[in-house]
Amino acid sequence: MSNHLFTFKNHNVLITAGASGIGRFIATSFMKAGANVHVADIDGSAVEEFEQSHPGALTSQVDVANESSVDRLFGTQRDGHGDLDVLVNCAGIQGPTAPVEDMAFDDWRQCIAVNLDAAFLCSRRAVPMMKTKADGKGRGNIINISSTAGWHGYPWRSPYSSAKWALIGFTKSLAMELGTAGIRVNAICPGTVDGDRMDRVIAAEAQNKNVDEQQIRDGYTQGCSMRTMISGQDIADMTLFLASDAASKVTGQAINVDGHLESFAVSNPSA
Ligand code: NAD
């Protein structure tokens, strides 16, 4: 899809985990559509690389699961670009792959922190900025990157699935709180996105189940009606649509971009 379908000139957009993976597709798509983009990511070298390859972008190296770091991040946002029009809560880690009885509490908590707490911390700071928009009437968009694991159980990935379900509850609750303030809140549930992250997930599952990686990879596409993986650009396209006026009455939704995942049981053949 052409990004030129939408224009975000003079829109201030913050994308967490925007220096690589899906977030990077979202950030570059907003830049191409004319937005003032701020990328926040914990990975210093990825941030540096993004800054060099995308002159004009504002960047912050930051852990968005840390409260005081998020406070600093929003100070940089205000000083650098001003109040936000769009917040994309994309930060998330895959978390541990293990049976629940073998899972360390610290690993559980870290997964919940990055996938869920970060969205709370950033939204809490973004909402007051959005409420001042449109001469105080309020205007803005929050888009949370959940997962099809937010609709299905995910054996051996229980903290990840739990956080992504919770993110949908968070999305719907904020949509209800903020509907009359002109702020729309939606979630996107990506299916299996081709890239480094899925390579790591597949390797961990293969090791855990003692099968070869190709079997796990095939399982992911066989569980999907379109027999395909999803691209980062597919997720970016949906993000721009949701943030655009074309979606002006869309809020409180969790929209799958997954080629129609029929069943996680099929995707996890040896689960
Ligand atoms: P990725 O692992 O490729 O990249 C994630 C980025 O997040 C990295 O740049 C990393 O540095 C950054 N990051 C990690 N922890 C952070 C923190 N605490 N603070 C700031 N930045 C942090 O991941 P991805 O595949 O691009 O996934 C992006 C989002 O999409 C995640 O929320 C993920 O759960 C979700 N998702 C991914 C898939 C998939 O198949 N890849 C499917 C469904 C949902």
PDB file of C-alpha atoms and ligand atoms in Angstrom:
ATOM      1  CA  MET A   1       0.000   0.000   0.000  1.00  0.00           C
ATOM      2  CA  SER A   2       1.223   3.484  -0.694  1.00  0.00           C
ATOM      3  CA  ASN A   3       1.896   5.501   2.418  1.00  0.00           C
ATOM      4  CA  HIS A   4       0.888   8.542   0.408  1.00  0.00           C
ATOM      5  CA  LEU A   5      -2.745   7.597   0.941  1.00  0.00           C
ATOM      6  CA  PHE A   6      -2.434   9.336   4.288  1.00  0.00           C
ATOM      7  CA  THR A   7      -0.797  12.573   5.267  1.00  0.00           C
ATOM      8  CA  PHE A   8       0.352  13.420   8.757  1.00  0.00           C
ATOM      9  CA  LYS A   9       1.991  16.778   8.122  1.00  0.00           C
ATOM     10  CA  ASN A  10       2.364  18.734  11.403  1.00  0.00           C
ATOM     11  CA  HIS A  11       1.391  15.652  13.411  1.00  0.00           C
ATOM     12  CA  ASN A  12       3.650  14.723  16.314  1.00  0.00           C
ATOM     13  CA  VAL A  13       4.043  10.956  16.575  1.00  0.00           C
ATOM     14  CA  LEU A  14       5.893   8.923  19.220  1.00  0.00           C
ATOM     15  CA  ILE A  15       6.667   5.263  18.568  1.00  0.00           C
ATOM     16  CA  THR A  16       8.046   3.079  21.351  1.00  0.00           C
ATOM     17  CA  ALA A  17      10.450   0.351  20.205  1.00  0.00           C
ATOM     18  CA  GLY A  18      10.668   2.288  16.962  1.00  0.00           C
ATOM     19  CA  ALA A  19      14.329   1.745  16.095  1.00  0.00           C
ATOM     20  CA  SER A  20      13.967  -1.779  14.736  1.00  0.00           C
ATOM     21  CA  GLY A  21      11.454  -4.484  13.831  1.00  0.00           C
ATOM     22  CA  ILE A  22       7.788  -3.554  13.386  1.00  0.00           C
ATOM     23  CA  GLY A  23       8.210  -0.202  15.137  1.00  0.00           C
ATOM     24  CA  ARG A  24      10.782   0.871  12.576  1.00  0.00           C
ATOM     25  CA  PHE A  25       8.323   0.194   9.721  1.00  0.00           C
ATOM     26  CA  ILE A  26       5.752   2.282  11.588  1.00  0.00           C
ATOM     27  CA  ALA A  27       8.219   5.113  12.221  1.00  0.00           C
ATOM     28  CA  THR A  28       9.484   5.301   8.641  1.00  0.00           C
ATOM     29  CA  SER A  29       5.926   5.155   7.273  1.00  0.00           C
ATOM     30  CA  PHE A  30       4.862   8.093   9.437  1.00  0.00           C
ATOM     31  CA  MET A  31       7.975   9.991   8.338  1.00  0.00           C
ATOM     32  CA  LYS A  32       7.145   9.368   4.675  1.00  0.00           C
ATOM     33  CA  ALA A  33       3.641  10.682   5.393  1.00  0.00           C
ATOM     34  CA  GLY A  34       5.134  13.947   6.696  1.00  0.00           C
ATOM     35  CA  ALA A  35       4.863  13.449  10.483  1.00  0.00           C
ATOM     36  CA  ASN A  36       7.282  14.737  13.107  1.00  0.00           C
ATOM     37  CA  VAL A  37       8.468  11.370  14.394  1.00  0.00           C
ATOM     38  CA  HIS A  38      10.036  10.589  17.766  1.00  0.00           C
ATOM     39  CA  VAL A  39      11.491   7.095  18.136  1.00  0.00           C
ATOM     40  CA  ALA A  40      12.070   5.686  21.632  1.00  0.00           C
ATOM     41  CA  ASP A  41      14.046   2.480  22.001  1.00  0.00           C
ATOM     42  CA  ILE A  42      16.198   0.801  24.622  1.00  0.00           C
ATOM     43  CA  ASP A  43      18.853  -0.333  22.137  1.00  0.00           C
ATOM     44  CA  GLY A  44      21.473   2.442  21.907  1.00  0.00           C
ATOM     45  CA  SER A  45      23.134   1.238  18.711  1.00  0.00           C
ATOM     46  CA  ALA A  46      19.772   0.766  16.959  1.00  0.00           C
ATOM     47  CA  VAL A  47      18.764   4.287  18.039  1.00  0.00           C
ATOM     48  CA  GLU A  48      22.032   5.714  16.746  1.00  0.00           C
ATOM     49  CA  GLU A  49      21.648   3.896  13.435  1.00  0.00           C
ATOM     50  CA  PHE A  50      18.052   5.119  13.084  1.00  0.00           C
ATOM     51  CA  GLU A  51      19.093   8.700  13.796  1.00  0.00           C
ATOM     52  CA  GLN A  52      21.819   8.558  11.139  1.00  0.00           C
ATOM     53  CA  SER A  53      19.631   6.974   8.483  1.00  0.00           C
ATOM     54  CA  HIS A  54      16.596   9.193   9.219  1.00  0.00           C
ATOM     55  CA  PRO A  55      17.768  12.788   9.590  1.00  0.00           C
ATOM     56  CA  GLY A  56      14.998  14.883  11.066  1.00  0.00           C
ATOM     57  CA  ALA A  57      13.698  12.192  13.410  1.00  0.00           C
ATOM     58  CA  LEU A  58      13.845  12.827  17.138  1.00  0.00           C
ATOM     59  CA  THR A  59      15.257   9.839  19.020  1.00  0.00           C
ATOM     60  CA  SER A  60      15.557   8.749  22.646  1.00  0.00           C
ATOM     61  CA  GLN A  61      17.392   5.798  24.095  1.00  0.00           C
ATOM     62  CA  VAL A  62      15.053   4.768  26.874  1.00  0.00           C
ATOM     63  CA  ASP A  63      13.533   1.820  28.732  1.00  0.00           C
ATOM     64  CA  VAL A  64       9.806   2.516  28.345  1.00  0.00           C
ATOM     65  CA  ALA A  65       8.993   0.051  31.137  1.00  0.00           C
ATOM     66  CA  ASN A  66      10.736   2.349  33.638  1.00  0.00           C
ATOM     67  CA  GLU A  67       8.620   5.124  35.177  1.00  0.00           C
ATOM     68  CA  SER A  68      11.278   7.828  35.579  1.00  0.00           C
ATOM     69  CA  SER A  69      12.711   7.091  32.115  1.00  0.00           C
ATOM     70  CA  VAL A  70       9.244   7.586  30.604  1.00  0.00           C
ATOM     71  CA  ASP A  71       8.927  10.901  32.441  1.00  0.00           C
ATOM     72  CA  ARG A  72      12.218  11.994  30.828  1.00  0.00           C
ATOM     73  CA  LEU A  73      11.048  10.707  27.440  1.00  0.00           C
ATOM     74  CA  PHE A  74       7.956  12.915  27.554  1.00  0.00           C
ATOM     75  CA  GLY A  75      10.079  15.900  28.595  1.00  0.00           C
ATOM     76  CA  THR A  76      12.140  15.348  25.446  1.00  0.00           C
ATOM     77  CA  GLN A  77       8.928  15.040  23.418  1.00  0.00           C
ATOM     78  CA  ARG A  78       7.581  18.329  24.735  1.00  0.00           C
ATOM     79  CA  ASP A  79      10.873  20.193  24.235  1.00  0.00           C
ATOM     80  CA  GLY A  80      11.609  18.653  20.836  1.00  0.00           C
ATOM     81  CA  HIS A  81       8.286  18.429  19.010  1.00  0.00           C
ATOM     82  CA  GLY A  82       5.596  19.586  21.447  1.00  0.00           C
ATOM     83  CA  ASP A  83       2.345  17.868  22.381  1.00  0.00           C
ATOM     84  CA  LEU A  84       1.566  14.485  20.878  1.00  0.00           C
ATOM     85  CA  ASP A  85      -1.031  13.656  18.221  1.00  0.00           C
ATOM     86  CA  VAL A  86      -0.268   9.947  17.972  1.00  0.00           C
ATOM     87  CA  LEU A  87       1.269   7.482  20.424  1.00  0.00           C
ATOM     88  CA  VAL A  88       2.130   4.003  19.177  1.00  0.00           C
ATOM     89  CA  ASN A  89       2.837   1.627  22.058  1.00  0.00           C
ATOM     90  CA  CYS A  90       4.868  -0.940  20.163  1.00  0.00           C
ATOM     91  CA  ALA A  91       7.389  -2.021  22.812  1.00  0.00           C
ATOM     92  CA  GLY A  92       7.189  -5.678  23.659  1.00  0.00           C
ATOM     93  CA  ILE A  93       9.520  -8.572  24.344  1.00  0.00           C
ATOM     94  CA  GLN A  94       8.868 -12.209  23.592  1.00  0.00           C
ATOM     95  CA  GLY A  95       9.454 -13.216  27.207  1.00  0.00           C
ATOM     96  CA  PRO A  96      10.354 -16.700  28.374  1.00  0.00           C
ATOM     97  CA  THR A  97       9.421 -19.901  26.544  1.00  0.00           C
ATOM     98  CA  ALA A  98       8.890 -22.479  29.279  1.00  0.00           C
ATOM     99  CA  PRO A  99       6.279 -24.584  31.039  1.00  0.00           C
ATOM    100  CA  VAL A 100       4.702 -22.543  33.820  1.00  0.00           C
ATOM    101  CA  GLU A 101       6.241 -24.683  36.582  1.00  0.00           C
ATOM    102  CA  ASP A 102       9.739 -23.898  35.289  1.00  0.00           C
ATOM    103  CA  MET A 103       9.226 -20.183  34.782  1.00  0.00           C
ATOM    104  CA  ALA A 104      11.203 -17.693  36.873  1.00  0.00           C
ATOM    105  CA  PHE A 105       9.129 -14.948  38.493  1.00  0.00           C
ATOM    106  CA  ASP A 106      11.596 -12.279  37.294  1.00  0.00           C
ATOM    107  CA  ASP A 107      11.134 -13.422  33.677  1.00  0.00           C
ATOM    108  CA  TRP A 108       7.337 -13.313  34.068  1.00  0.00           C
ATOM    109  CA  ARG A 109       7.461  -9.813  35.540  1.00  0.00           C
ATOM    110  CA  GLN A 110       9.843  -8.453  32.915  1.00  0.00           C
ATOM    111  CA  CYS A 111       7.581  -9.689  30.121  1.00  0.00           C
ATOM    112  CA  ILE A 112       4.511  -8.072  31.700  1.00  0.00           C
ATOM    113  CA  ALA A 113       6.472  -4.859  32.341  1.00  0.00           C
ATOM    114  CA  VAL A 114       7.606  -4.281  28.759  1.00  0.00           C
ATOM    115  CA  ASN A 115       4.426  -5.507  27.040  1.00  0.00           C
ATOM    116  CA  LEU A 116       1.888  -3.921  29.401  1.00  0.00           C
ATOM    117  CA  ASP A 117       3.322  -1.515  32.000  1.00  0.00           C
ATOM    118  CA  ALA A 118       5.094   0.479  29.270  1.00  0.00           C
ATOM    119  CA  ALA A 119       1.796   1.126  27.468  1.00  0.00           C
ATOM    120  CA  PHE A 120       0.292   2.391  30.733  1.00  0.00           C
ATOM    121  CA  LEU A 121       3.277   4.607  31.557  1.00  0.00           C
ATOM    122  CA  CYS A 122       3.382   6.195  28.091  1.00  0.00           C
ATOM    123  CA  SER A 123      -0.402   6.575  27.704  1.00  0.00           C
ATOM    124  CA  ARG A 124      -0.613   8.218  31.133  1.00  0.00           C
ATOM    125  CA  ARG A 125       1.773  10.923  29.923  1.00  0.00           C
ATOM    126  CA  ALA A 126       0.350  11.200  26.402  1.00  0.00           C
ATOM    127  CA  VAL A 127      -3.318  11.718  27.324  1.00  0.00           C
ATOM    128  CA  PRO A 128      -2.908  15.163  28.974  1.00  0.00           C
ATOM    129  CA  MET A 129      -0.993  16.313  25.872  1.00  0.00           C
ATOM    130  CA  MET A 130      -3.767  15.085  23.577  1.00  0.00           C
ATOM    131  CA  LYS A 131      -6.481  16.686  25.680  1.00  0.00           C
ATOM    132  CA  THR A 132      -5.010  20.135  24.970  1.00  0.00           C
ATOM    133  CA  LYS A 133      -5.166  19.624  21.185  1.00  0.00           C
ATOM    134  CA  ALA A 134      -7.861  21.163  18.952  1.00  0.00           C
ATOM    135  CA  ASP A 135      -8.057  24.312  21.094  1.00  0.00           C
ATOM    136  CA  GLY A 136      -8.672  22.317  24.247  1.00  0.00           C
ATOM    137  CA  LYS A 137     -11.442  20.138  22.796  1.00  0.00           C
ATOM    138  CA  GLY A 138      -8.986  17.235  22.594  1.00  0.00           C
ATOM    139  CA  ARG A 139      -7.711  15.142  19.702  1.00  0.00           C
ATOM    140  CA  GLY A 140      -5.397  12.165  19.455  1.00  0.00           C
ATOM    141  CA  ASN A 141      -4.751   8.541  18.738  1.00  0.00           C
ATOM    142  CA  ILE A 142      -3.262   5.808  20.847  1.00  0.00           C
ATOM    143  CA  ILE A 143      -2.446   2.564  19.064  1.00  0.00           C
ATOM    144  CA  ASN A 144      -1.343  -0.436  21.103  1.00  0.00           C
ATOM    145  CA  ILE A 145       0.481  -3.275  19.398  1.00  0.00           C
ATOM    146  CA  SER A 146      -1.032  -6.397  20.932  1.00  0.00           C
ATOM    147  CA  SER A 147      -0.892  -9.779  19.153  1.00  0.00           C
ATOM    148  CA  THR A 148      -3.030 -12.681  18.024  1.00  0.00           C
ATOM    149  CA  ALA A 149      -1.664 -14.082  21.301  1.00  0.00           C
ATOM    150  CA  GLY A 150      -4.078 -11.528  22.820  1.00  0.00           C
ATOM    151  CA  TRP A 151      -6.993 -13.641  21.512  1.00  0.00           C
ATOM    152  CA  HIS A 152      -5.601 -17.170  21.884  1.00  0.00           C
ATOM    153  CA  GLY A 153      -3.751 -19.044  24.599  1.00  0.00           C
ATOM    154  CA  TYR A 154      -0.079 -19.567  23.817  1.00  0.00           C
ATOM    155  CA  PRO A 155       1.441 -22.679  25.404  1.00  0.00           C
ATOM    156  CA  TRP A 156       4.856 -22.038  27.008  1.00  0.00           C
ATOM    157  CA  ARG A 157       4.457 -18.292  26.357  1.00  0.00           C
ATOM    158  CA  SER A 158       1.936 -17.634  29.157  1.00  0.00           C
ATOM    159  CA  PRO A 159       3.296 -14.228  30.303  1.00  0.00           C
ATOM    160  CA  TYR A 160       3.364 -12.926  26.736  1.00  0.00           C
ATOM    161  CA  SER A 161      -0.190 -14.050  26.021  1.00  0.00           C
ATOM    162  CA  SER A 162      -1.403 -12.696  29.379  1.00  0.00           C
ATOM    163  CA  ALA A 163       0.151  -9.270  28.705  1.00  0.00           C
ATOM    164  CA  LYS A 164      -1.281  -9.091  25.181  1.00  0.00           C
ATOM    165  CA  TRP A 165      -4.814  -9.990  26.399  1.00  0.00           C
ATOM    166  CA  ALA A 166      -4.445  -7.320  29.077  1.00  0.00           C
ATOM    167  CA  LEU A 167      -3.409  -4.779  26.446  1.00  0.00           C
ATOM    168  CA  ILE A 168      -6.759  -5.315  24.709  1.00  0.00           C
ATOM    169  CA  GLY A 169      -8.587  -4.704  28.003  1.00  0.00           C
ATOM    170  CA  PHE A 170      -6.494  -1.562  28.491  1.00  0.00           C
ATOM    171  CA  THR A 171      -7.350  -0.432  24.935  1.00  0.00           C
ATOM    172  CA  LYS A 172     -11.098  -0.861  25.392  1.00  0.00           C
ATOM    173  CA  SER A 173     -11.082   0.805  28.814  1.00  0.00           C
ATOM    174  CA  LEU A 174      -9.196   3.878  27.564  1.00  0.00           C
ATOM    175  CA  ALA A 175     -11.454   4.134  24.511  1.00  0.00           C
ATOM    176  CA  MET A 176     -14.409   4.401  26.904  1.00  0.00           C
ATOM    177  CA  GLU A 177     -12.648   6.933  29.131  1.00  0.00           C
ATOM    178  CA  LEU A 178     -11.435   9.116  26.273  1.00  0.00           C
ATOM    179  CA  GLY A 179     -14.124   8.903  23.593  1.00  0.00           C
ATOM    180  CA  THR A 180     -15.656  12.252  24.477  1.00  0.00           C
ATOM    181  CA  ALA A 181     -12.190  13.851  24.657  1.00  0.00           C
ATOM    182  CA  GLY A 182     -11.655  13.198  20.954  1.00  0.00           C
ATOM    183  CA  ILE A 183      -9.001  10.576  21.627  1.00  0.00           C
ATOM    184  CA  ARG A 184      -9.337   7.247  19.837  1.00  0.00           C
ATOM    185  CA  VAL A 185      -7.668   4.147  21.245  1.00  0.00           C
ATOM    186  CA  ASN A 186      -7.221   0.969  19.232  1.00  0.00           C
ATOM    187  CA  ALA A 187      -5.093  -2.156  19.256  1.00  0.00           C
ATOM    188  CA  ILE A 188      -3.529  -4.052  16.391  1.00  0.00           C
ATOM    189  CA  CYS A 189      -3.030  -7.799  16.723  1.00  0.00           C
ATOM    190  CA  PRO A 190      -0.289  -8.892  14.334  1.00  0.00           C
ATOM    191  CA  GLY A 191      -0.040 -12.524  13.341  1.00  0.00           C
ATOM    192  CA  THR A 192       3.348 -14.065  12.645  1.00  0.00           C
ATOM    193  CA  VAL A 193       5.561 -11.226  11.422  1.00  0.00           C
ATOM    194  CA  ASP A 194       8.597 -12.172   9.401  1.00  0.00           C
ATOM    195  CA  GLY A 195      11.808 -10.869  10.989  1.00  0.00           C
ATOM    196  CA  ASP A 196      14.415 -11.309  13.714  1.00  0.00           C
ATOM    197  CA  ARG A 197      11.848 -11.650  16.483  1.00  0.00           C
ATOM    198  CA  MET A 198      10.078 -14.643  14.897  1.00  0.00           C
ATOM    199  CA  ASP A 199      13.445 -16.236  14.117  1.00  0.00           C
ATOM    200  CA  ARG A 200      14.192 -16.106  17.860  1.00  0.00           C
ATOM    201  CA  VAL A 201      10.713 -17.356  18.823  1.00  0.00           C
ATOM    202  CA  ILE A 202      10.923 -20.267  16.383  1.00  0.00           C
ATOM    203  CA  ALA A 203      14.424 -21.216  17.565  1.00  0.00           C
ATOM    204  CA  ALA A 204      13.282 -21.201  21.209  1.00  0.00           C
ATOM    205  CA  GLU A 205      10.175 -23.299  20.434  1.00  0.00           C
ATOM    206  CA  ALA A 206      12.172 -25.791  18.386  1.00  0.00           C
ATOM    207  CA  GLN A 207      14.628 -26.223  21.236  1.00  0.00           C
ATOM    208  CA  ASN A 208      11.861 -26.498  23.826  1.00  0.00           C
ATOM    209  CA  LYS A 209       9.932 -29.116  21.827  1.00  0.00           C
ATOM    210  CA  ASN A 210      13.050 -30.866  20.511  1.00  0.00           C
ATOM    211  CA  VAL A 211      11.952 -30.616  16.861  1.00  0.00           C
ATOM    212  CA  ASP A 212      13.584 -28.872  13.939  1.00  0.00           C
ATOM    213  CA  GLU A 213      12.975 -25.202  13.255  1.00  0.00           C
ATOM    214  CA  GLN A 214      11.383 -25.755   9.833  1.00  0.00           C
ATOM    215  CA  GLN A 215       8.590 -27.817  11.436  1.00  0.00           C
ATOM    216  CA  ILE A 216       7.767 -24.950  13.784  1.00  0.00           C
ATOM    217  CA  ARG A 217       7.987 -22.377  10.949  1.00  0.00           C
ATOM    218  CA  ASP A 218       5.631 -24.446   8.752  1.00  0.00           C
ATOM    219  CA  GLY A 219       3.213 -24.754  11.660  1.00  0.00           C
ATOM    220  CA  TYR A 220       2.905 -20.980  11.895  1.00  0.00           C
ATOM    221  CA  THR A 221       1.949 -20.525   8.250  1.00  0.00           C
ATOM    222  CA  GLN A 222      -0.272 -23.631   8.140  1.00  0.00           C
ATOM    223  CA  GLY A 223      -2.409 -22.191  10.927  1.00  0.00           C
ATOM    224  CA  CYS A 224      -3.206 -19.144   8.808  1.00  0.00           C
ATOM    225  CA  SER A 225      -5.894 -19.099   6.079  1.00  0.00           C
ATOM    226  CA  MET A 226      -3.659 -17.154   3.709  1.00  0.00           C
ATOM    227  CA  ARG A 227      -0.703 -19.494   4.435  1.00  0.00           C
ATOM    228  CA  THR A 228       1.567 -16.511   4.811  1.00  0.00           C
ATOM    229  CA  MET A 229       3.661 -14.606   7.255  1.00  0.00           C
ATOM    230  CA  ILE A 230       2.851 -10.934   7.824  1.00  0.00           C
ATOM    231  CA  SER A 231       5.296  -8.113   7.032  1.00  0.00           C
ATOM    232  CA  GLY A 232       6.215  -5.190   9.230  1.00  0.00           C
ATOM    233  CA  GLN A 233       4.830  -2.941   6.493  1.00  0.00           C
ATOM    234  CA  ASP A 234       1.411  -4.636   6.801  1.00  0.00           C
ATOM    235  CA  ILE A 235       1.333  -3.558  10.454  1.00  0.00           C
ATOM    236  CA  ALA A 236       2.552  -0.051   9.618  1.00  0.00           C
ATOM    237  CA  ASP A 237      -0.200   0.329   7.001  1.00  0.00           C
ATOM    238  CA  MET A 238      -2.902  -0.556   9.546  1.00  0.00           C
ATOM    239  CA  THR A 239      -1.336   1.809  12.087  1.00  0.00           C
ATOM    240  CA  LEU A 240      -1.462   4.741   9.671  1.00  0.00           C
ATOM    241  CA  PHE A 241      -5.028   3.881   8.687  1.00  0.00           C
ATOM    242  CA  LEU A 242      -6.154   3.839  12.343  1.00  0.00           C
ATOM    243  CA  ALA A 243      -4.422   7.156  13.039  1.00  0.00           C
ATOM    244  CA  SER A 244      -5.949   8.762   9.937  1.00  0.00           C
ATOM    245  CA  ASP A 245      -9.259  10.532   9.425  1.00  0.00           C
ATOM    246  CA  ALA A 246     -10.361   7.532   7.329  1.00  0.00           C
ATOM    247  CA  ALA A 247     -10.808   5.782  10.699  1.00  0.00           C
ATOM    248  CA  SER A 248     -12.385   8.782  12.434  1.00  0.00           C
ATOM    249  CA  LYS A 249     -15.138   6.688  14.059  1.00  0.00           C
ATOM    250  CA  VAL A 250     -13.014   3.636  14.833  1.00  0.00           C
ATOM    251  CA  THR A 251     -12.138   3.298  18.504  1.00  0.00           C
ATOM    252  CA  GLY A 252     -12.011   0.572  21.134  1.00  0.00           C
ATOM    253  CA  GLN A 253     -11.158  -2.054  18.517  1.00  0.00           C
ATOM    254  CA  ALA A 254      -8.536  -4.783  18.447  1.00  0.00           C
ATOM    255  CA  ILE A 255      -7.919  -5.503  14.782  1.00  0.00           C
ATOM    256  CA  ASN A 256      -6.089  -8.578  13.580  1.00  0.00           C
ATOM    257  CA  VAL A 257      -3.565  -8.241  10.766  1.00  0.00           C
ATOM    258  CA  ASP A 258      -2.812 -11.933  10.538  1.00  0.00           C
ATOM    259  CA  GLY A 259      -4.012 -13.442   7.245  1.00  0.00           C
ATOM    260  CA  HIS A 260      -6.707 -15.012   9.470  1.00  0.00           C
ATOM    261  CA  LEU A 261      -5.068 -17.162  12.081  1.00  0.00           C
ATOM    262  CA  GLU A 262      -7.495 -20.084  12.328  1.00  0.00           C
ATOM    263  CA  SER A 263      -6.081 -21.725  15.406  1.00  0.00           C
ATOM    264  CA  PHE A 264      -3.021 -21.593  17.588  1.00  0.00           C
ATOM    265  CA  ALA A 265      -3.368 -25.355  17.989  1.00  0.00           C
ATOM    266  CA  VAL A 266      -2.530 -25.746  14.300  1.00  0.00           C
ATOM    267  CA  SER A 267       0.278 -23.205  14.640  1.00  0.00           C
ATOM    268  CA  ASN A 268       1.735 -25.154  17.524  1.00  0.00           C
ATOM    269  CA  PRO A 269       1.565 -28.703  16.140  1.00  0.00           C
ATOM    270  CA  SER A 270       3.647 -30.233  18.850  1.00  0.00           C
ATOM    271  CA  ALA A 271       2.122 -28.177  21.672  1.00  0.00           C
TER     272      ALA A 271
HETATM  273  P1  NAD B   1      11.653  -6.917  17.932  1.00  0.00           P
HETATM  274  O1  NAD B   1      12.125  -7.768  19.049  1.00  0.00           O
HETATM  275  O2  NAD B   1      12.125  -7.200  16.551  1.00  0.00           O
HETATM  276  O3  NAD B   1      12.002  -5.375  18.202  1.00  0.00           O
HETATM  277  C1  NAD B   1      11.564  -4.808  19.327  1.00  0.00           C
HETATM  278  C2  NAD B   1      12.253  -3.461  19.582  1.00  0.00           C
HETATM  279  O4  NAD B   1      11.838  -3.174  20.899  1.00  0.00           O
HETATM  280  C3  NAD B   1      13.779  -3.478  19.596  1.00  0.00           C
HETATM  281  O5  NAD B   1      14.285  -2.354  18.891  1.00  0.00           O
HETATM  282  C4  NAD B   1      14.118  -3.340  21.076  1.00  0.00           C
HETATM  283  O6  NAD B   1      15.313  -2.650  21.344  1.00  0.00           O
HETATM  284  C5  NAD B   1      12.909  -2.573  21.598  1.00  0.00           C
HETATM  285  N1  NAD B   1      12.668  -2.725  23.029  1.00  0.00           N
HETATM  286  C6  NAD B   1      12.650  -3.876  23.735  1.00  0.00           C
HETATM  287  N2  NAD B   1      12.422  -3.610  25.038  1.00  0.00           N
HETATM  288  C7  NAD B   1      12.292  -2.257  25.138  1.00  0.00           C
HETATM  289  C8  NAD B   1      12.072  -1.381  26.230  1.00  0.00           C
HETATM  290  N3  NAD B   1      11.933  -1.829  27.476  1.00  0.00           N
HETATM  291  N4  NAD B   1      12.010  -0.052  25.981  1.00  0.00           N
HETATM  292  C9  NAD B   1      12.156   0.422  24.718  1.00  0.00           C
HETATM  293  N5  NAD B   1      12.372  -0.362  23.646  1.00  0.00           N
HETATM  294  C10 NAD B   1      12.442  -1.690  23.862  1.00  0.00           C
HETATM  295  O7  NAD B   1      10.087  -6.987  18.032  1.00  0.00           O
HETATM  296  P2  NAD B   1       8.976  -6.825  16.901  1.00  0.00           P
HETATM  297  O8  NAD B   1       8.760  -8.124  16.239  1.00  0.00           O
HETATM  298  O9  NAD B   1       9.270  -5.640  16.085  1.00  0.00           O
HETATM  299  O10 NAD B   1       7.696  -6.563  17.815  1.00  0.00           O
HETATM  300  C11 NAD B   1       7.170  -5.260  18.032  1.00  0.00           C
HETATM  301  C12 NAD B   1       5.837  -5.412  18.767  1.00  0.00           C
HETATM  302  O11 NAD B   1       4.954  -6.237  17.989  1.00  0.00           O
HETATM  303  C13 NAD B   1       5.959  -6.092  20.125  1.00  0.00           C
HETATM  304  O12 NAD B   1       5.054  -5.513  21.027  1.00  0.00           O
HETATM  305  C14 NAD B   1       5.562  -7.518  19.814  1.00  0.00           C
HETATM  306  O13 NAD B   1       5.093  -8.200  20.964  1.00  0.00           O
HETATM  307  C15 NAD B   1       4.479  -7.298  18.783  1.00  0.00           C
HETATM  308  N6  NAD B   1       4.208  -8.472  17.951  1.00  0.00           N
HETATM  309  C16 NAD B   1       5.213  -9.015  17.191  1.00  0.00           C
HETATM  310  C17 NAD B   1       4.926 -10.135  16.408  1.00  0.00           C
HETATM  311  C18 NAD B   1       5.974 -10.793  15.544  1.00  0.00           C
HETATM  312  O14 NAD B   1       5.670 -11.842  14.947  1.00  0.00           O
HETATM  313  N7  NAD B   1       7.176 -10.256  15.425  1.00  0.00           N
HETATM  314  C19 NAD B   1       3.634 -10.679  16.415  1.00  0.00           C
HETATM  315  C20 NAD B   1       2.661 -10.100  17.206  1.00  0.00           C
HETATM  316  C21 NAD B   1       2.955  -8.984  17.963  1.00  0.00           C
END
